[in-house]
Structures are given as structure tokens and as C-alpha cells.
Tab-separated table of C-alpha atoms in Angstrom:
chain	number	residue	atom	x	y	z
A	1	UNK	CA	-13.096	-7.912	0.613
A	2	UNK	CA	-13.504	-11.213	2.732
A	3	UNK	CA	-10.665	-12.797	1.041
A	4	UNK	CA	-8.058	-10.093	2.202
A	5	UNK	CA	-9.315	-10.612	6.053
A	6	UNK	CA	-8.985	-14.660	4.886
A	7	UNK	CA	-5.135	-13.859	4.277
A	8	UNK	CA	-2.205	-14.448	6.736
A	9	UNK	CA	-0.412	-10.791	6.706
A	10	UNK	CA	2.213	-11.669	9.243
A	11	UNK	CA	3.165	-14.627	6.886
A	12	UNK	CA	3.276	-12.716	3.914
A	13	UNK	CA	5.149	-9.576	5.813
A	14	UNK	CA	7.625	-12.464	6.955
A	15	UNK	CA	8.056	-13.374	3.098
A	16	UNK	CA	8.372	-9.994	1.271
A	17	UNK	CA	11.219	-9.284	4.265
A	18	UNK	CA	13.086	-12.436	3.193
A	19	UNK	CA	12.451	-11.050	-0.660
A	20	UNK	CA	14.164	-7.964	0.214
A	21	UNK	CA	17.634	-7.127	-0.554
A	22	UNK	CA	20.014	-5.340	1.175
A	23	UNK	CA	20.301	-2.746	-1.455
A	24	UNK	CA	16.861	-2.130	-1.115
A	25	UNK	CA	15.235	-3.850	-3.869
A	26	UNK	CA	13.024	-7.348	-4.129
A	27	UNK	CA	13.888	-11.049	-5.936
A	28	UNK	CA	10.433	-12.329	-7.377
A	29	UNK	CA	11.358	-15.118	-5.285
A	30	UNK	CA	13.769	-17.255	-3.519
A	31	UNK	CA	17.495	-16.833	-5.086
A	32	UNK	CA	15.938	-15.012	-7.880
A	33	UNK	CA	16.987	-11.630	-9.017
A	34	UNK	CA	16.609	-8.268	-7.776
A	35	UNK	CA	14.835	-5.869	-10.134
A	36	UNK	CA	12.430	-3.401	-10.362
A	37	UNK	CA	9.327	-5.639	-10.869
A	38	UNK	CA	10.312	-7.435	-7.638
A	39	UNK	CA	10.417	-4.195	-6.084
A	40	UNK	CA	6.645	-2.668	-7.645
A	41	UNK	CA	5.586	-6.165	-6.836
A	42	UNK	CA	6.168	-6.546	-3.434
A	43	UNK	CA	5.186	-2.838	-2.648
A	44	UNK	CA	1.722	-3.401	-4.457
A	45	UNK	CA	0.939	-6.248	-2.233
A	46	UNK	CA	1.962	-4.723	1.019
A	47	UNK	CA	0.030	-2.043	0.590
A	48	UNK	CA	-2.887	-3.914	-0.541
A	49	UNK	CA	-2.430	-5.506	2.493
A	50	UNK	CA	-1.756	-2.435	4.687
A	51	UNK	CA	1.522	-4.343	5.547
A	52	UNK	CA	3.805	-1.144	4.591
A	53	UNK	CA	6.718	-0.609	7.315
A	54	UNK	CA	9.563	1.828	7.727
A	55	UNK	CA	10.913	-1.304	7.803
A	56	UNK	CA	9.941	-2.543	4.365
A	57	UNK	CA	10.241	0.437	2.405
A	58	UNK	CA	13.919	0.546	4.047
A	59	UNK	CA	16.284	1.428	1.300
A	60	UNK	CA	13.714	1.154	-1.194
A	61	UNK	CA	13.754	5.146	-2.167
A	62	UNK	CA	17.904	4.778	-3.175
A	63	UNK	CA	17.437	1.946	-5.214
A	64	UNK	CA	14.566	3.268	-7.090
A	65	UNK	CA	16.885	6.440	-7.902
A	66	UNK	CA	19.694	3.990	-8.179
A	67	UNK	CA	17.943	2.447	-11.072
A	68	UNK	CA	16.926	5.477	-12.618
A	69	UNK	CA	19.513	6.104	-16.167
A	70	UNK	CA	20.901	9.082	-17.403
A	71	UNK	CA	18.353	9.502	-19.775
A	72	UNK	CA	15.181	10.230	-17.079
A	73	UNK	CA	13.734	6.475	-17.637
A	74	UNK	CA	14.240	3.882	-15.167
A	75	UNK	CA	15.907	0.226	-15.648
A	76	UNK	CA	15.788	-2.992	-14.416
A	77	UNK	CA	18.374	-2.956	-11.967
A	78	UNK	CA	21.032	-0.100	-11.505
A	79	UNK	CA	23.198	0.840	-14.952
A	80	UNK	CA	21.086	-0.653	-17.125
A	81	UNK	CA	19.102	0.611	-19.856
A	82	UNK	CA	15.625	2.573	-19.659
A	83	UNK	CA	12.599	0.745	-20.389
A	84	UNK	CA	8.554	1.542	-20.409
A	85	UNK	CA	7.982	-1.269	-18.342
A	86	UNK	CA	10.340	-0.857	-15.827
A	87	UNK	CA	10.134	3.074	-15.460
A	88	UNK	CA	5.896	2.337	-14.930
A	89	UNK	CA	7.175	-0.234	-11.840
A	90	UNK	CA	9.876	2.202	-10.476
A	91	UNK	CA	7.237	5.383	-10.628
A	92	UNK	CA	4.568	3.265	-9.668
A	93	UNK	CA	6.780	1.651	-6.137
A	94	UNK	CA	7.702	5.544	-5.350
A	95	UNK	CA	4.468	6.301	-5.219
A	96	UNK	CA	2.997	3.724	-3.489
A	97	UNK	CA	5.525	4.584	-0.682
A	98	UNK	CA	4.910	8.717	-1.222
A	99	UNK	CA	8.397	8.890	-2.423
A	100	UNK	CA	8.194	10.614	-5.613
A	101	UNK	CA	11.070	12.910	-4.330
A	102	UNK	CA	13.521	9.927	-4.895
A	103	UNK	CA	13.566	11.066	-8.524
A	104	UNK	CA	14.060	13.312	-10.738
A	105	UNK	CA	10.800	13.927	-11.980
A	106	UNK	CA	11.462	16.497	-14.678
A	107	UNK	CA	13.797	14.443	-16.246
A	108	UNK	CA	11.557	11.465	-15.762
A	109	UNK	CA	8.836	13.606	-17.735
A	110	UNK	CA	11.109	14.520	-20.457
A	111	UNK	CA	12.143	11.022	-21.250
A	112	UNK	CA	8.049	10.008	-20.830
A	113	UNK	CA	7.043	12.682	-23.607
A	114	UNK	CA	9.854	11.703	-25.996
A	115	UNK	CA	8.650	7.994	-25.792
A	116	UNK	CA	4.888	9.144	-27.481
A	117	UNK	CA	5.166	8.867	-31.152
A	118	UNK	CA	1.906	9.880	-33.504
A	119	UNK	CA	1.274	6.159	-34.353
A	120	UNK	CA	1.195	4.792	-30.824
A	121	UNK	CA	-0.640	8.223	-28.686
């Protein structure tokens, strides 16, 4: 708990804003891409921090539907295939944010319970 008073928030706040894309997703880091691990990263850490703006979260909501396919799952980055990985990041940002309404959950469920198989639970 000492560590997290130790840490320079208006330094980091200054970083994840440089991280942030227009579009409304995060690069890892300087000139890197913008995906959806970016994104789950950044939010994690702000609100770890309590460093969570109107101002961060800016945007964040469209691209997290943005990146959500046809099939319920989420991607990497907008128009690109579902993954378990990714669709854990882009669930996890909305909800770190309270913006679960920026998908569409039912669909998100659908493609969740067809991704169980007997062998893995």
C-alpha cells in the first residue's frame, strides 16, 4: 500500500495520455501499436491508481465496440478476428470504466459459451 503513495500519478497520468490514441485506444508504448491490451493495460493501471478521467476514458467505449467482430468476441484492433485473450482485455477495460453498455453483451455471451468445449471446462 506504501508503494502506490511512493508513485508519481501526475507522471504516469501524463504518460498513459501520450499512450492514447485518437481513436480511443492505447500503444503499449511509444510508436507502438494500438490494440486492445494497450487499452486493458492502461485502464488497469489508472484505476489502480485512481487516475481515471473523463478525459482518459475519452473515446475508449467506441473503440472497445469498434473492436468487437461479428461473431460476439472481441479482436485486437477493429476488423480483426475474435480471440480469448483479447475479448477478456476488451470486457475487462469496459468494466473497469462501468461501460459494459458499449457492447453487445448477449452476443458477447453467446460467442463465450460456444468457446467451452468438454475437454477444456
Amino acid at each position: 500500500r506504501r508503494i502506490l503513495h511512493a508513485l508519481d500519478r501526475q507522471t504516469m497520468y501524463e504518460f498513459l495520455m501520450r499512450m492514447k490514441n485518437p481513436a480511443g485506444g492505447f500503444v503499449m508504448h511509444n510508436e507502438g501499436e494500438t490494440d486492445m491490451r494497450g487499452t486493458y493495460c492502461a485502464l488497469a493501471t489508472a484505476s489502480m491508481l485512481h487516475i481515471v478521467t473523463d478525459e482518459l476514458i475519452e473515446g475508449v467505449p467506441e473503440y472497445i465496440r469498434e473492436c468487437q467482430a461479428f461473431d460476439g468476441g472481441i479482436s485486437s484492433e477493429p476488423g480483426t478476428e475474435s480471440h480469448g485473450g483479447y475479448t477478456f482485455c476488451g470486457l475487462a477495460a469496459a468494466a473497469i470504466i462501468g461501460r459494459l453498455d458499449c457492447l453487445d453483451v448477449p452476443l458477447l455471451l453467446h460467442w463465450l459459451a460456444h468457446r467451452q468445449m468438454q475437454e477444456e471446462g
